[in-house]
Coordinates of C-alpha atoms in Angstrom, one line a residue:
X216 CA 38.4 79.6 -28.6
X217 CA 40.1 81.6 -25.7
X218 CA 39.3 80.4 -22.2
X219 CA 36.2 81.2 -20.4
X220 CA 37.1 83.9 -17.5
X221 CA 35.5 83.4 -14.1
X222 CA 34.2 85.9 -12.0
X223 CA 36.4 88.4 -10.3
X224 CA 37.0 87.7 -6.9
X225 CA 36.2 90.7 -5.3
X226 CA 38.6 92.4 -3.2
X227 CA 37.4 92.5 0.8
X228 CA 37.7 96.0 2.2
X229 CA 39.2 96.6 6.0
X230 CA 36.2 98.1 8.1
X231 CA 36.8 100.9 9.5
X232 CA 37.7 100.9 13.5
X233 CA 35.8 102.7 15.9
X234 CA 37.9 106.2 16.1
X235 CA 37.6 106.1 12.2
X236 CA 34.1 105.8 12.3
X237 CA 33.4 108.8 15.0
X238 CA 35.8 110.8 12.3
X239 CA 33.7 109.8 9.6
X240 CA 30.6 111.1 11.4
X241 CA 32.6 114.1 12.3
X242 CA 33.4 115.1 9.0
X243 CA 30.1 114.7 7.5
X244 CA 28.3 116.6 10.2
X245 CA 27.1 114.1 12.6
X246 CA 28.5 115.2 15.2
X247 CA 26.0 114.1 18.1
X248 CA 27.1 111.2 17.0
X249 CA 30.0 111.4 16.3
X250 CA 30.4 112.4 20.0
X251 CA 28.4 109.6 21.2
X252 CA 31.0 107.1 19.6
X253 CA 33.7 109.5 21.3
X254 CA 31.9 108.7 24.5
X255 CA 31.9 105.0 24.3
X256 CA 35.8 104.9 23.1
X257 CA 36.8 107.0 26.1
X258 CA 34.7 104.1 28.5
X259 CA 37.2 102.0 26.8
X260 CA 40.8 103.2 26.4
X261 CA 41.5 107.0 27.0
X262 CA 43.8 108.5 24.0
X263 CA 44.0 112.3 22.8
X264 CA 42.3 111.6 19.5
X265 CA 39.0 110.7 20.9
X266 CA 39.7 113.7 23.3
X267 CA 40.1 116.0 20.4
X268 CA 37.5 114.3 18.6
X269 CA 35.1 114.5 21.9
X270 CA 35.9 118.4 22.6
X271 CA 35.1 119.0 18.9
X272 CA 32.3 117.6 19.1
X273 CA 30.8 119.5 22.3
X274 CA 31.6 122.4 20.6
X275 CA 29.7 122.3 17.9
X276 CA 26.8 121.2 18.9
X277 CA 27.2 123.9 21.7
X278 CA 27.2 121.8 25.1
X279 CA 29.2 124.2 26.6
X280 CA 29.5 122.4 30.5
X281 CA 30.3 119.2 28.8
X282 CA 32.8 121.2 26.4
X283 CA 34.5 123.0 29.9
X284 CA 35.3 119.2 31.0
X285 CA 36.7 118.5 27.3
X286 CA 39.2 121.1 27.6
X287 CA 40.3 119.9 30.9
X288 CA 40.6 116.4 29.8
X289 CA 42.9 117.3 27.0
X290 CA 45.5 119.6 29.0
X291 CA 45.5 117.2 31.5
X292 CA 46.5 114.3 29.0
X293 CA 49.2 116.7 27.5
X294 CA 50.2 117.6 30.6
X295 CA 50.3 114.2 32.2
X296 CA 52.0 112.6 29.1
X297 CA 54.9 114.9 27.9
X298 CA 57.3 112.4 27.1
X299 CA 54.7 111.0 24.3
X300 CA 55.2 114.0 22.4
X301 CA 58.3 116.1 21.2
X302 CA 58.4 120.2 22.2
X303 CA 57.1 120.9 18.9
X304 CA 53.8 118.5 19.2
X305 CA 53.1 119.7 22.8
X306 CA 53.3 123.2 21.7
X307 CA 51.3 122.7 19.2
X308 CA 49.2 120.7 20.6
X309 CA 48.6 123.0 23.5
X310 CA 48.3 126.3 21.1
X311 CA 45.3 124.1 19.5
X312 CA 44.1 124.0 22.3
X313 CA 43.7 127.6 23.6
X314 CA 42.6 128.7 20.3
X315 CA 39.6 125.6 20.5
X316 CA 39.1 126.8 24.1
X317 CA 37.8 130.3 22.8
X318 CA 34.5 128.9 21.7
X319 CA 34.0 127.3 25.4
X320 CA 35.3 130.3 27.3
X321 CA 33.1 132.7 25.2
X322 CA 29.7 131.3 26.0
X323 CA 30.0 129.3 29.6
X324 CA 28.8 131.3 32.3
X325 CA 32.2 130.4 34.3
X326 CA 33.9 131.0 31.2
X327 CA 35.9 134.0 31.7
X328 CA 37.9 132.7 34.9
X329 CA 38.7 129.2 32.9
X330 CA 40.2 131.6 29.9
X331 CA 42.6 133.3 32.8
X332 CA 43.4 130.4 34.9
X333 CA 44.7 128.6 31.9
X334 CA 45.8 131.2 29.7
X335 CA 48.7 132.2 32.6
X336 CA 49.1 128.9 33.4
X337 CA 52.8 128.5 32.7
X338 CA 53.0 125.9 30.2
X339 CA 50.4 127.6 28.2
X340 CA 51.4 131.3 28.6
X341 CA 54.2 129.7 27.2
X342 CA 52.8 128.6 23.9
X343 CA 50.8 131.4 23.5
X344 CA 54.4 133.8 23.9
X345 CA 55.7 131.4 21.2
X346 CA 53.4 130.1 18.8
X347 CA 50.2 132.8 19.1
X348 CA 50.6 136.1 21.2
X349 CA 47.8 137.9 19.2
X350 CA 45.4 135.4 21.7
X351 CA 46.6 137.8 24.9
X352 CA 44.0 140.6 23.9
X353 CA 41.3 137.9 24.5
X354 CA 42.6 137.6 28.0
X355 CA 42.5 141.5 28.7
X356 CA 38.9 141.1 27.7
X357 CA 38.5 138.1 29.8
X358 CA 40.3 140.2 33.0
X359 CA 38.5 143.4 32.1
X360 CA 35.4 142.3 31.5
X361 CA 35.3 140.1 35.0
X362 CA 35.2 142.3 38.2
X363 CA 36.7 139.1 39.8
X364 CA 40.1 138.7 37.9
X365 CA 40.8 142.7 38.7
X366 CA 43.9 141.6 40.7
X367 CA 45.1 140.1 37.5
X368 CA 45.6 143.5 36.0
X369 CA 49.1 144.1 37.1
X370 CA 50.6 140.7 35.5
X371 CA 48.5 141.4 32.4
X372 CA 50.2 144.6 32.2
X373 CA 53.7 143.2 32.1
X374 CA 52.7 140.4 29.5
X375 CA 51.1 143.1 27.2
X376 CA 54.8 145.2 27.6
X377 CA 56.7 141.9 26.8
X378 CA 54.9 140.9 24.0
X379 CA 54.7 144.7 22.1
X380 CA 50.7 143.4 21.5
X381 CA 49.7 146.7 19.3
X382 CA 45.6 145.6 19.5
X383 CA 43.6 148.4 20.8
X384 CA 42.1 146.0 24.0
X385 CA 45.8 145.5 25.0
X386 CA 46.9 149.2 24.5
X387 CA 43.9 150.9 26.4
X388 CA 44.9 148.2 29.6
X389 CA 48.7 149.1 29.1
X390 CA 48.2 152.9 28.6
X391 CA 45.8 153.6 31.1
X392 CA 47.6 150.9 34.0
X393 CA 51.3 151.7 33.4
X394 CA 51.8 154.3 31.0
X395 CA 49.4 156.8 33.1
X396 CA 48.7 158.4 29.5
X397 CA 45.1 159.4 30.1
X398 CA 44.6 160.7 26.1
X399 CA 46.1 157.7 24.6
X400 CA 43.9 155.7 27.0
X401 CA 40.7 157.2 25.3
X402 CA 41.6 157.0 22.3
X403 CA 42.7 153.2 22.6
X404 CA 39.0 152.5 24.9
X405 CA 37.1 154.2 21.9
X406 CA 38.6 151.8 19.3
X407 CA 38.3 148.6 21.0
X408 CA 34.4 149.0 22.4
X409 CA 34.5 148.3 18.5
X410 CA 36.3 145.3 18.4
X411 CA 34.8 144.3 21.1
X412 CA 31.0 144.8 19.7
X413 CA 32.4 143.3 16.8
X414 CA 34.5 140.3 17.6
X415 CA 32.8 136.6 17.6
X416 CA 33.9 135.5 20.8
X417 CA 33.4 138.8 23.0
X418 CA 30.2 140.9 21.1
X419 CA 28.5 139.7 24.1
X420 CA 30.6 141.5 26.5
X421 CA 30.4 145.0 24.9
X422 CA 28.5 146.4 28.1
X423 CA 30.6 144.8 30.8
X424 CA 33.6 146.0 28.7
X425 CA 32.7 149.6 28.7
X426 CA 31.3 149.5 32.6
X427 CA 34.3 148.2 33.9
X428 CA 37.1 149.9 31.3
X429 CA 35.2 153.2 32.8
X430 CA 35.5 152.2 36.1
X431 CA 39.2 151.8 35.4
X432 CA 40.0 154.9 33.5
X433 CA 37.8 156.7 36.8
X434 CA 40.1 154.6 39.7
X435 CA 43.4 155.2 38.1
X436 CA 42.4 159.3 37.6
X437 CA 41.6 159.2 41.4
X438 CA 44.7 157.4 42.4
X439 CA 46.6 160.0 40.6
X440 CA 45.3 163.2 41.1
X441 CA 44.7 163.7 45.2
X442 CA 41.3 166.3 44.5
X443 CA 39.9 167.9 41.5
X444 CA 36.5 169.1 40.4
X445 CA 33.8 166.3 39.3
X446 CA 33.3 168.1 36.2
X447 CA 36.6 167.6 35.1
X448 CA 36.5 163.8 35.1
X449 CA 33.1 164.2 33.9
X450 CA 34.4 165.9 30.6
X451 CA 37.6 163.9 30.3
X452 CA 35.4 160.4 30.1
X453 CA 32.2 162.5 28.4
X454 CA 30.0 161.5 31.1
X455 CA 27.4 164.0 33.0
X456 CA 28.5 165.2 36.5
X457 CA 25.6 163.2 38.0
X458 CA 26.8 159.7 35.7
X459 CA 30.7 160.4 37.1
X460 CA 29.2 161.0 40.7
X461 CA 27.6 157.6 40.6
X462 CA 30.4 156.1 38.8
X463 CA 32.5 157.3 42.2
X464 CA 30.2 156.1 44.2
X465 CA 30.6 152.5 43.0
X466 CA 34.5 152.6 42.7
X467 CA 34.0 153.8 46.9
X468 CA 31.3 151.0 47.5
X469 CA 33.3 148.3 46.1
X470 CA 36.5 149.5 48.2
X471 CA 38.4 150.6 44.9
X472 CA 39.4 154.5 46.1
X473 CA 38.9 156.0 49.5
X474 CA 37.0 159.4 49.1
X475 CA 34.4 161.6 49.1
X476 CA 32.4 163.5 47.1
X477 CA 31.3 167.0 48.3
X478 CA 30.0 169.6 46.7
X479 CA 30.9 168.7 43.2
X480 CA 34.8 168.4 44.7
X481 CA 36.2 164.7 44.8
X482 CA 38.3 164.3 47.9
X483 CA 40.6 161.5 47.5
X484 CA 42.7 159.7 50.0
X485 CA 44.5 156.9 49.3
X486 CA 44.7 154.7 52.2
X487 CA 48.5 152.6 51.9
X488 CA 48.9 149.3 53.9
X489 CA 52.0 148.6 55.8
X490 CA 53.7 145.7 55.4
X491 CA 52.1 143.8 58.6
X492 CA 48.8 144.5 56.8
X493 CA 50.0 143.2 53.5
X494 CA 51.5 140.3 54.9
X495 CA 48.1 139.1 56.5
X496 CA 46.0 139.9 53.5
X497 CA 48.1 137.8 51.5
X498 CA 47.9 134.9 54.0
X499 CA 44.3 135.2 54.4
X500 CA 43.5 132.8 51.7
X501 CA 46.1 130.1 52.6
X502 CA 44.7 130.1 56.1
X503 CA 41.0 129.7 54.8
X504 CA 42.3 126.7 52.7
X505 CA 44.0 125.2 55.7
X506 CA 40.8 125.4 57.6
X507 CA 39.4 123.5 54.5
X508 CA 41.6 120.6 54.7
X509 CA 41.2 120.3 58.3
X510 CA 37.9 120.0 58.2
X511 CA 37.9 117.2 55.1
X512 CA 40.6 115.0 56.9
X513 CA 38.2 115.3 59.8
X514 CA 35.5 114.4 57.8
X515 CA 37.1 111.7 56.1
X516 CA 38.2 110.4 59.4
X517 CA 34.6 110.1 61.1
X518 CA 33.2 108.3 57.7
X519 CA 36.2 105.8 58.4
X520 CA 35.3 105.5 62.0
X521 CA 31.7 105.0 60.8
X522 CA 32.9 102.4 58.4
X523 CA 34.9 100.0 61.0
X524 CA 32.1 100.1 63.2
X525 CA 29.8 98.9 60.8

């Protein structure tokens, strides 16, 4: 008779660690959960795969302020840690990231300035140049579509030149800012209020997209043409005299054009800073920070006061 086999010792399994489990949870759709372990990892030991795992997370279960953070947490690892990685893994590492960073931009209310305060941040106007220059028509929506970034307009322009982007949103900024080519403009506005309507991240932005590219196409005809009759522009941008009147109206309420309108005949004047004027305009805001640290160190010292005398 042979000899009796024993049992088969079963062979014990390694459990899987912490980060393995959130990936697990990840992967199979969990991903409050999955986030929740993210969380707790993070409380422990910071590393940039629960960060990526983290801002994934956010993001799909759409917690958009939360997300915002995410994305700041990750470019300031990368950015903090640049001799972890070699060029290739930063740039694509931050590439990943501006591409993740549409789904945050898109739907946060402060969205739209995070997308152009990082997207010319140096480093990662850099990776988009290199690894992903289709992403810089997202940023002429971002800068078109937010009255605040207008002052933007003029570095957008020479990006859009460098790059040759040939997307419709890029060619209607470039043609109607540098190229002064009024028909190509229209043609170019007319094709990407499409892409626009049409595109995931920006169909939201369709109406802030035409106000404002109108606005433009309206400012830069003013700027170049010192009078002409209202009806004109009101043909050109296929508008009613009494529409282009009010759309004057607002480009001389917000400051945009100096003119006035009288009798159906747009006066324009152009009023041109000298350079003492330009000078203090452009220090304004580094005087109005100064003021701001003044007052913290101030405020800092009388808590410290406050503190020894307790």
């Amino acid at each position: 008779m042979g000899q009796k086999l024993g049992k088969p010792t079963p062979v014990k399994q390694k459990a899987p660690n912490a980060l393995e489990q959130a990936s697990q949870l990840y992967e199979n759709g969990y991903f409050k959960e999955a986030g929740e372990l993210y969380s707790q990892l993070l409380t422990k030991n910071e590393s940039i795969d629960a960060l990526w795992g983290k801002l994934g997370s956010e993001i799909m279960t759409s917690n958009w302020n939360q997300a915002l953070e995410d994305i700041n947490k990750v470019r300031e690892f990368l950015d903090q840690n640049p001799l972890s990685y070699s060029q290739s893994e930063l740039l694509y590492s931050r590439a990943t990231l501006v591409h993740w960073s549409l789904f945050v931009f898109f739907k946060h209310p402060r969205g739209l300035d995070g997308l152009t305060e990082l997207f010319f941040s140096p480093l990662y106007l850099n990776a988009i140049q290199v690894a992903c220059p289709w992403l810089i028509s997202y940023l002429a929506t971002a800068i078109v579509a937010n009255k605040r970034r207008k002052n933007n307009l003029k570095e957008l322009v020479k990006i859009i030149k460098l790059e040759k982007i040939q997307d419709p949103r890029a060619l209607f900024v470039q043609a109607i800012l540098s190229d002064a080519d009024f028909d190509k403009a229209l043609v170019q506005f007319t094709a990407s209020i499409d892409l626009v309507q049409k595109d995931y991240f920006s169909q939201h932005l369709k109406d802030q997209w035409i106000e404002n590219g109108t606005l433009l196409i309206c400012e830069t005809y003013c700027r170049i043409h010192a009078q002409f009759e209202t009806k004109e522009l009101a043909q050109f941008i296929k508008k009613d005299v009494t529409q282009t009147e009010q759309l004057l109206q607002q480009l001389v309420q917000e400051q945009r054009i100096d003119a006035k309108v009288d009798k159906h005949v747009l006066s324009v004047t152009i009023h041109h800073q000298t350079p003492q004027q330009v000078v203090l305009e452009k220090i304004q805001p580094i005087k109005q920070r100064t003021q701001q640290l003044i007052q913290s160190i101030e405020k800092s010292e009388e808590e410290l006061q406050l503190s020894k005398s307790d």
